[in-house]
Amino acid sequence: MAVELDVFVGNTTLIDEDVYQLWLDGYSAGDAVAIRIKRGILEQTGASPDVLESDTMDHYRTFQMLERLLHSPPKLINQLLFQTPPSMQSMLIEKYYTFDEPFVREVLGKKLSKGTKKDLDDVSAKTGITLKSCRRQFDNFKRVFKVVEEMKGPLVENIQQNFLLSDQLAGDYAAVVFFANNRFETGKRKLQYLTFEDFALCAEQLIQNWTLGAVDSNVDDMDVDLDREFLQDLKDLKVLITDKDLLDQHKSLVCTALRGKVSIFNEMETNFKNLSRALINIAAKLIHTKDVRDLFIDLVEKYIEPCKSDHWTSSDVGAFLTQYTNAARALDAFKHQALWERYMCTVKSCILKMYHD
Amino acid sequence: MGEDADRGGVSSVGVAACIQRPGSYSFLFCGPWRLVQPCRQSTGPRATMPGKLKARIVAGRHLPVMDRASDLTDAFVEVKFGNTTFKTDVYHKSLNPQWNSEWFKFEVDDEDLQDEPLQITVLDHDTYSANDAIGKVYIDIDPLLSNEAAASLSGWFPIYDTIHGIRGEINVMVKVDLFNDLNRFRQSSCGVKFFCTTSIPKCYKAVTIHGFVEELVVNEDPEYQWIDRIRTPRASNEARQRLISLMSGELQRKIGLKVLEMGGNAVVGYLQCFDLEGESGLVVRAIGTACTLDKLSNAATSFLPPCSSPSKDLKEVPFSEDPNPVTHSSGPSTPLKNQTYSFSPSKSYSRQSSSSDTDLSLTPKTGMGSGSGGKDGGPLKALYRQQTQSAFEHREFPFFTLTTFPPGFLVHVGGVVSARSVKLLDRIHNPDEPETRDAWWAEIRQEIKSHGKALGCHAVVGYSESTSICEEVCILSASGTAAVLNPKMLQDCSMEGCSEHRLSRQPSFFSTGLDDASSLGCSFCHIPYDELNMPFPAHLTYCYVCRKQKVPDVLFTTIEPPLEAAITGKGCLIQARLCRQKKKTQGEANATAISNLLPFMEYELHTQLMNKLKLRGMNALFGLRIQIAVGENMLMGLASATGLYVTALPAPGGIQVAGKTPSDSSYDQHIANIQKKINDLIVKNREIYEINPPEILDELLGSPIPETRQRSRLFRSHSESSDDVPELDLSHGKKDAFVLEIDDTDAVEDIQSLLTDASTPSGFYSCNTEVMPGINNWTSDLQMFTSVRVFRLNNVTSLTSQGLNKTFSDVCENLLKTLYFKLRSMVPCCLCHVNFNVALPEDELIQVAVTAVALTFDKDQTPYIKVGTDKTLSRASAENEEQLQFTLELCMESQATQSTALFSPAKAADISESGHLQAVSPAIQTDRCSSWIEFIKQKAQTIRRGSIKTIASLDKASPLAEAHARHRSPISCATSTVTVVEMTPLSFIPGAKIIKYLGIINMFFIRETTSLREEGGVSGFLHAFIAEVFAMVRAHVAALGGNAVVSYIMKQCVFMENPNKNQAQCLINVSGDAVNFVKESDVEYASTQAQGSGLQAGNGSGDIVA
């Protein structure tokens, strides 16, 4: 006797969150059954393996049918085919769009192109995430990217409206879209220690401060591109390192403020000029797209690593950057205060996030 | 009936022709409720055009991409009714077109309105080639024709294509403007209301229950017409869908006319079926019960059903004048089935009746007996009959498709009557051939009627008809429950729909007003036939409740347990399953072979049912449905029923195993082992189902019941009949065991299978009736589902019939197990109205389809009550008499105190409040999230990356909270345009009150695919199709302004596949009643008091019967 056909359809669509997770994780129905058995569901429920298999298949079919709708969450909310309570709908959407940390670290900042998609088997092999799941996550990135790429208005809100995601997840997607659009380098070995969360915060800062939308929210420009004019202007900050007087003044102001307040005062004093040069050179170079991409690697190599080798703590870093930023205000000869604030506040936040003790 | 397979010409040309000339039916109406006979033959004056049908196409959404180049669609819509078609403009390049069309107006006559569906076709405009159809929507206009139901219809409908399934949605508005004034219009058959519900619908009261109506129409099946060879599958499917829609409309209109003729205004228990006879044609037939219903004027009063003042209401009912003495004298009875076949089985009976009909009656003891065709009872019975006859004599068939009755309507139940007939379908189109489908059914109904008579009953209730067709052989089946009804109620019964009580069964409370045995909930068990002239051998005892009347030892019925019935413990689904092989033959030989097998199958099914019933320690079956499916080389029988312990009937004896007479010791040991297992199982089952019937001392039964123990008020009317009692020998009527003889290996396996039937997992109950007696505290969470399985048997011929049986039994058991597993999060819950359908679609395929609803209930309430009233209610120790007393006290006091709580008002209030609180708190939470986004945000706040899993498990830990959230969804999900529509096979919605019936839903869909693999194989294909059918039903209900379908039923699910060609086709027919309900918690507080009293009384009685 063989089962030819076996379906169960409820008026309210039955969804088992555990099975949904297995499906999202890219397991085949057979694997999912095996995993469920391993988790002891048979003992808990007294069911037999064929019952479990039938149940798993039903869920998998439902998910496959739902997937088309999940690609456009507003459609899921208004469709008639599956009657699901709103809480379940939000769970379905949220989990479908949730991505894995190891995966996003592999893909973050890469162009969401066919080429990247082809490399997903490597990503899969490296991360241990199934290829199927990698594809779903990649396609999600790409889908969200495509929809909001050309859209006006705040990025996070756009994502939220079109994909009905939670604040948190929409923010994460904003980071993914922003990184993909600006192609920030995140994969270098030196950046490996950084988590997605670190980058997500940096992205948030950059979006809030460095994009066109940041200065003028009603311009019909978008959150995804950096403000070119601002980047152009950044070279004006060079005066802080090219003008000897300014540099010395700046140094003495910072040193005065920090004396006795940080443990690494001496190292700071010796290295001040190097550090200042590093930060300002990064700013000055940002006009080149290539250097924008290298923003994070530059911050690590030019600033974070030297500090690390001198055993700065993150509070030291915080104290220094705060004083370094503030001190420039007292320099009468320095005329680019607004520019300076816009640059330094963001860089400070990024560095602080990226500086792990 | 003939001794051989009857032949019949199929599509009676006359009827078929009618469809093509719809104008040939004309009728005039004058005066309220009077009808001029429809002139069938002549083309008399036409009724004037009654109105204008108006339709407006608003918008579309989620349309499929029809132009690959642009990834967009240029959609427009054709709106067709009858022969008139309108078109909208083309809305270019959009998947979400906004047509905002004008109102398209169709001038139509009422006949068309009833017969024709509004047909909406969405197309993609193509400048160069033919326009491509995207899909269609058929809208049944009928619900708009009744002045009480929906006035207009508007909403999003899925656009359906028979090849691609649902392809987007379309927003449509439909109105009917009536030219004639409402009064005149109401008199046309258009105004007749149809209900699938097999009880008097809530918010109506039955003025008169007129009786049986039936009709059938025949046509050629478009699938088998020559033109089908040259048209596309899509065109063929659409032709078929449209034809069936037309035929159902026509059928409904014709039945409506019959109802008007009888003076009624509604059909209740309307059951319409299709017979796909293949080459020989397509039959659409329907049966129902004609009634005159009155809408309860005040919605608020209907909400407080008679329970607020039960005594009053019920005393007015003429029931108390019922000729009780007469029925009493005719006393004894046995349950028993009475079956007939058009082909007599060759086996001889213990007693052969001389009548031409051979009745096969089965007794629990010997398994076989025989009823005599039309033997009337004693003189007293005749007297009674005289009285009741007048009510029935004008009826050709005193049948009722109802399964639940207003209190007092059902006097006695005789037992199940059924008849089957095997017919050969023939393509001979001979207009002179008198044998038509009508005649076939008439024959069977006659048969049923005579069986009812043999059981001393003048009516058959819970009546239904079905067919099973394989190639040219067709088995026609009819079954019902022979019953004695209160004749007065048929003429004028002012009773209200009472199903709302079902939630709080309160047998004794309910019927306090009656000075009659029925107040004890036992009257319906009393035998209606003459004990001295019983239609079959049976064991009679005195009723265990009233001790006055005779009752059978087992009772089988096709109806719901009567509301007033006293029931001990809980019930369960009991199934008997059977496979029988047969040779592959043709024509008459085949029909003969089948008809020879049928009696044995019925017998075996009956034996199985009886065994399983006893094994569970129960004594009555309700909702019995026996399905026989015919295949090429197999016959399958599936009997499903809900087993219960009816307090009035004697406790079932055990099952005794008897071995072969010459036996050795090891064999004896084996037998002893089996016996022990059986005994253990019975004990265990009694525990599971909480069957603790009060022990009655033996002498009590044999001797007259001491006066002191009687409540004189109660038993007053009985004193006259006490003379009739003595003759009956009760000594062996009681505890005798049912003997199973193990004389061959088959029997051993039978017993094995009996023992291996898996019990329902804890937390679950199941029944095929509407609700499970003994469970009162339903919560509002419900989940209707359909599950379909198809199995392939390998080498059927190599299997023994035992092997086949086991396979089939495993199939059903496994299916049930899967259901329990899937619904485990709803525990404690009860699967209600579990409806199995078996079919043998192909040579080695078995198809089993189940539709049921899972209802959750609150387990915690019961113990609470127990604590509160432990002394009075500790049932285990309570003697029977004590219980009776208690019952009475409960009744009287609650009468006196009306709606105040009985035991301790504070406690009762506590209960309702705590129940309330539980329901409310999660609701408040969801209420706060006024919009979808907010809701998500709120949820998201709790979900941090990585912590999702814990949240998920938390959710699972509180299924209740989620369930409630689900029900508040329309509020919390403000941005969704989708109305939540509940679907249930039950006639009610727990925790809610139906405020309006919006019309009958009767839909037929065909789905076909030529890319089966791509759609996920047969399972993927059918899964999607069933989901689509649900979606379309929900959309229609929502468009009518409803939020639920009750009495939902999937009548047909015909699935055919051809995996080699990568093709499959499926036909599904569903129906139900669209309704609008409000949650009881939303109903004004004004009703809380009464509700509280209802709840309280319900709990009390629940404990009595539990």
Short mmCIF file of C-alpha atoms in Angstrom, two decimals, chain B residues 200-426:
data_model
loop_
_atom_site.label_atom_id
_atom_site.label_comp_id
_atom_site.label_asym_id
_atom_site.label_seq_id
_atom_site.Cartn_x
_atom_site.Cartn_y
_atom_site.Cartn_z
CA ILE B 200 -34.61 24.96 12.68
CA PRO B 201 -32.18 27.79 12.05
CA LYS B 202 -31.50 30.09 14.92
CA CYS B 203 -33.32 33.38 14.78
CA TYR B 204 -36.29 31.63 13.23
CA LYS B 205 -39.14 29.74 14.69
CA ALA B 206 -40.94 27.00 12.88
CA VAL B 207 -44.62 27.67 12.49
CA THR B 208 -45.19 24.47 10.58
CA ILE B 209 -42.96 21.70 9.42
CA HIS B 210 -44.60 20.57 6.21
CA GLY B 211 -42.39 17.70 5.25
CA PHE B 212 -40.34 16.18 2.50
CA VAL B 213 -39.55 17.89 -0.77
CA GLU B 214 -37.43 16.37 -3.51
CA GLU B 215 -36.60 17.05 -7.11
CA LEU B 216 -34.07 16.06 -9.68
CA VAL B 217 -32.98 17.32 -13.05
CA VAL B 218 -30.98 15.49 -15.66
CA ASN B 219 -28.81 16.65 -18.49
CA GLU B 220 -26.06 15.46 -20.73
CA ASP B 221 -22.64 15.97 -19.25
CA PRO B 222 -20.73 18.46 -21.42
CA GLU B 223 -17.59 16.49 -20.74
CA TYR B 224 -19.04 13.65 -22.76
CA GLN B 225 -20.54 15.60 -25.61
CA TRP B 226 -19.00 15.29 -29.05
CA ILE B 227 -17.99 18.93 -28.96
CA ASP B 228 -15.68 18.18 -26.10
CA ARG B 229 -13.29 16.56 -28.51
CA ILE B 230 -12.64 19.81 -30.26
CA ARG B 231 -12.74 22.31 -27.47
CA THR B 232 -10.10 23.14 -24.92
CA PRO B 233 -10.19 21.60 -21.46
CA ARG B 234 -10.83 25.07 -20.14
CA ALA B 235 -13.90 25.56 -22.31
CA SER B 236 -15.15 22.14 -21.38
CA ASN B 237 -14.66 22.73 -17.65
CA GLU B 238 -16.35 26.08 -17.86
CA ALA B 239 -19.28 24.61 -19.77
CA ARG B 240 -19.64 22.03 -17.06
CA GLN B 241 -19.40 24.50 -14.20
CA ARG B 242 -21.94 26.71 -15.85
CA LEU B 243 -24.32 23.87 -16.59
CA ILE B 244 -24.22 22.61 -13.04
CA SER B 245 -24.76 26.09 -11.77
CA LEU B 246 -27.81 26.40 -14.04
CA MET B 247 -29.10 23.02 -13.03
CA SER B 248 -28.76 23.78 -9.31
CA GLY B 249 -30.54 27.05 -9.83
CA GLU B 250 -33.33 25.30 -11.70
CA LEU B 251 -33.55 22.59 -9.08
CA GLN B 252 -33.74 25.09 -6.28
CA ARG B 253 -36.45 27.01 -8.08
CA LYS B 254 -38.48 23.86 -8.63
CA ILE B 255 -38.16 22.83 -5.04
CA GLY B 256 -39.14 26.34 -4.08
CA LEU B 257 -42.32 25.94 -6.07
CA LYS B 258 -43.12 22.71 -4.30
CA VAL B 259 -42.61 24.41 -0.98
CA LEU B 260 -44.96 27.20 -1.91
CA GLU B 261 -47.45 24.62 -3.03
CA MET B 262 -47.30 23.08 0.42
CA GLY B 263 -47.77 26.46 1.98
CA GLY B 264 -44.26 26.77 3.29
CA ASN B 265 -41.69 29.50 2.90
CA ALA B 266 -38.42 27.72 3.51
CA VAL B 267 -36.48 24.53 3.01
CA VAL B 268 -34.44 23.31 5.91
CA GLY B 269 -31.93 20.49 5.70
CA TYR B 270 -31.51 21.13 2.00
CA LEU B 271 -29.15 18.58 0.51
CA GLN B 272 -28.23 18.82 -3.12
CA CYS B 273 -26.04 16.25 -4.85
CA PHE B 274 -24.59 15.58 -8.23
CA ASP B 275 -24.38 12.21 -9.83
CA LEU B 276 -21.74 12.20 -12.47
CA GLU B 277 -22.99 9.28 -14.45
CA GLY B 278 -20.41 9.70 -17.15
CA GLU B 279 -21.65 8.86 -20.59
CA SER B 280 -25.17 8.49 -19.37
CA GLY B 281 -25.42 12.00 -18.12
CA LEU B 282 -25.42 14.28 -15.17
CA VAL B 283 -28.05 14.24 -12.46
CA VAL B 284 -28.58 16.99 -9.96
CA ARG B 285 -30.96 16.00 -7.21
CA ALA B 286 -31.99 17.53 -3.95
CA ILE B 287 -34.04 16.71 -0.90
CA GLY B 288 -35.10 18.87 1.98
CA THR B 289 -37.75 19.60 4.55
CA ALA B 290 -40.35 22.22 3.75
CA CYS B 291 -41.19 24.51 6.63
CA THR B 292 -42.96 27.70 7.39
CA LEU B 293 -40.51 29.76 9.35
CA ASP B 294 -41.10 32.98 11.16
CA LYS B 295 -38.28 35.29 11.88
CA LEU B 296 -37.99 35.94 15.55
CA SER B 297 -38.87 39.56 15.72
CA ASN B 298 -36.63 40.54 18.54
CA ALA B 299 -33.08 39.54 18.22
CA ALA B 300 -32.59 39.98 21.92
CA THR B 301 -35.29 37.52 22.84
CA SER B 302 -33.95 34.95 20.52
CA PHE B 303 -30.75 35.29 22.32
CA LEU B 304 -32.41 34.26 25.53
CA PRO B 305 -33.92 31.15 24.24
CA PRO B 306 -36.65 29.37 26.11
CA CYS B 307 -34.29 28.82 28.97
CA SER B 308 -35.24 32.06 30.53
CA SER B 309 -38.68 30.69 31.15
CA PRO B 310 -38.63 27.17 29.95
CA SER B 311 -41.64 25.93 31.75
CA LYS B 312 -43.87 28.49 30.23
CA ASP B 313 -42.79 28.01 26.74
CA LEU B 314 -42.97 24.37 26.87
CA LYS B 315 -46.22 24.07 28.60
CA GLU B 316 -47.84 25.79 25.78
CA VAL B 317 -46.61 23.17 23.48
CA PRO B 318 -49.38 20.68 22.92
CA PHE B 319 -46.97 17.97 23.67
CA SER B 320 -48.23 17.34 27.15
CA GLU B 321 -51.49 16.16 25.70
CA ASP B 322 -49.70 13.57 23.75
CA PRO B 323 -51.52 10.23 23.90
CA ASN B 324 -49.04 8.80 26.27
CA PRO B 325 -51.02 5.90 27.63
CA VAL B 326 -51.27 4.51 24.19
CA THR B 327 -47.65 4.62 23.42
CA HIS B 328 -46.86 3.19 26.74
CA SER B 329 -48.90 0.12 26.20
CA SER B 330 -47.24 -0.48 22.94
CA GLY B 331 -44.13 -0.44 24.93
CA PRO B 332 -41.06 -2.45 24.17
CA SER B 333 -38.57 -2.03 21.50
CA THR B 334 -35.20 -2.72 20.21
CA PRO B 335 -33.01 -0.50 18.26
CA LEU B 336 -32.03 -2.31 15.34
CA LYS B 337 -31.55 -1.66 11.87
CA ASN B 338 -33.91 -2.56 9.24
CA GLN B 339 -32.34 -2.92 5.92
CA THR B 340 -33.45 -3.76 2.50
CA TYR B 341 -31.95 -4.63 -0.73
CA SER B 342 -33.46 -4.84 -4.05
CA PHE B 343 -31.73 -8.17 -4.32
CA SER B 344 -32.42 -10.60 -1.60
CA PRO B 345 -29.41 -12.18 -0.06
CA SER B 346 -29.39 -15.89 -0.39
CA LYS B 347 -28.83 -16.53 3.26
CA SER B 348 -31.90 -17.64 5.08
CA TYR B 349 -33.36 -15.79 7.95
CA SER B 350 -34.62 -16.97 11.22
CA ARG B 351 -37.98 -15.90 10.12
CA GLN B 352 -38.90 -15.26 6.57
CA SER B 353 -41.40 -12.61 5.92
CA SER B 354 -43.93 -13.17 3.29
CA SER B 355 -43.93 -9.69 2.03
CA SER B 356 -42.23 -9.00 -1.20
CA ASP B 357 -39.73 -6.83 0.54
CA THR B 358 -37.14 -8.69 2.41
CA ASP B 359 -36.18 -7.00 5.56
CA LEU B 360 -32.95 -7.88 7.07
CA SER B 361 -32.90 -7.06 10.68
CA LEU B 362 -30.04 -7.62 12.93
CA THR B 363 -30.13 -8.23 16.59
CA PRO B 364 -27.21 -8.01 18.84
CA LYS B 365 -27.68 -11.51 20.03
CA THR B 366 -27.85 -13.59 16.95
CA GLY B 367 -26.94 -11.00 14.50
CA MET B 368 -29.86 -11.71 12.28
CA GLY B 369 -33.56 -11.49 12.39
CA SER B 370 -36.21 -10.41 10.11
CA GLY B 371 -38.78 -7.74 10.23
CA SER B 372 -42.15 -8.18 8.74
CA GLY B 373 -43.02 -5.74 6.08
CA GLY B 374 -46.10 -3.91 7.11
CA LYS B 375 -47.27 -5.61 10.22
CA ASP B 376 -49.08 -3.24 12.40
CA GLY B 377 -48.95 -3.31 16.13
CA GLY B 378 -51.71 -4.15 18.52
CA PRO B 379 -55.01 -2.41 18.73
CA LEU B 380 -53.68 0.31 20.89
CA LYS B 381 -51.00 1.07 18.46
CA ALA B 382 -53.60 1.25 15.77
CA LEU B 383 -55.45 3.71 17.84
CA TYR B 384 -52.46 5.86 18.17
CA ARG B 385 -51.84 5.59 14.54
CA GLN B 386 -55.30 6.78 13.83
CA GLN B 387 -54.62 9.86 15.76
CA THR B 388 -51.43 10.59 14.08
CA GLN B 389 -52.30 9.39 10.69
CA SER B 390 -54.27 12.43 9.76
CA ALA B 391 -51.14 14.44 10.09
CA PHE B 392 -49.30 12.19 7.75
CA GLU B 393 -51.69 10.63 5.31
CA HIS B 394 -51.51 13.43 2.86
CA ARG B 395 -47.81 12.97 2.71
CA GLU B 396 -46.40 10.65 0.18
CA PHE B 397 -43.22 10.32 2.14
CA PRO B 398 -43.31 11.34 5.78
CA PHE B 399 -39.59 12.04 5.74
CA PHE B 400 -37.63 14.76 7.44
CA THR B 401 -34.07 15.66 6.56
CA LEU B 402 -33.75 17.32 9.93
CA THR B 403 -31.48 15.76 12.52
CA THR B 404 -32.24 18.06 15.42
CA PHE B 405 -35.74 18.85 16.50
CA PRO B 406 -37.51 21.33 18.61
CA PRO B 407 -38.22 19.89 22.02
CA GLY B 408 -41.30 17.77 22.09
CA PHE B 409 -41.28 17.10 18.39
CA LEU B 410 -39.63 13.73 18.52
CA VAL B 411 -41.70 11.34 20.61
CA HIS B 412 -40.10 7.95 20.06
CA VAL B 413 -37.32 6.58 17.98
CA GLY B 414 -37.63 3.15 16.42
CA GLY B 415 -34.28 2.60 14.87
CA VAL B 416 -32.37 3.03 11.65
CA VAL B 417 -34.07 2.19 8.40
CA SER B 418 -32.13 1.98 5.22
CA ALA B 419 -32.57 0.75 1.70
CA ARG B 420 -30.21 0.28 -1.17
CA SER B 421 -30.73 -0.55 -4.74
CA VAL B 422 -28.31 -1.44 -7.49
CA LYS B 423 -29.08 -0.02 -10.90
CA LEU B 424 -27.51 -0.17 -14.28
CA LEU B 425 -27.04 3.15 -15.96
CA ASP B 426 -27.94 2.97 -19.56
#
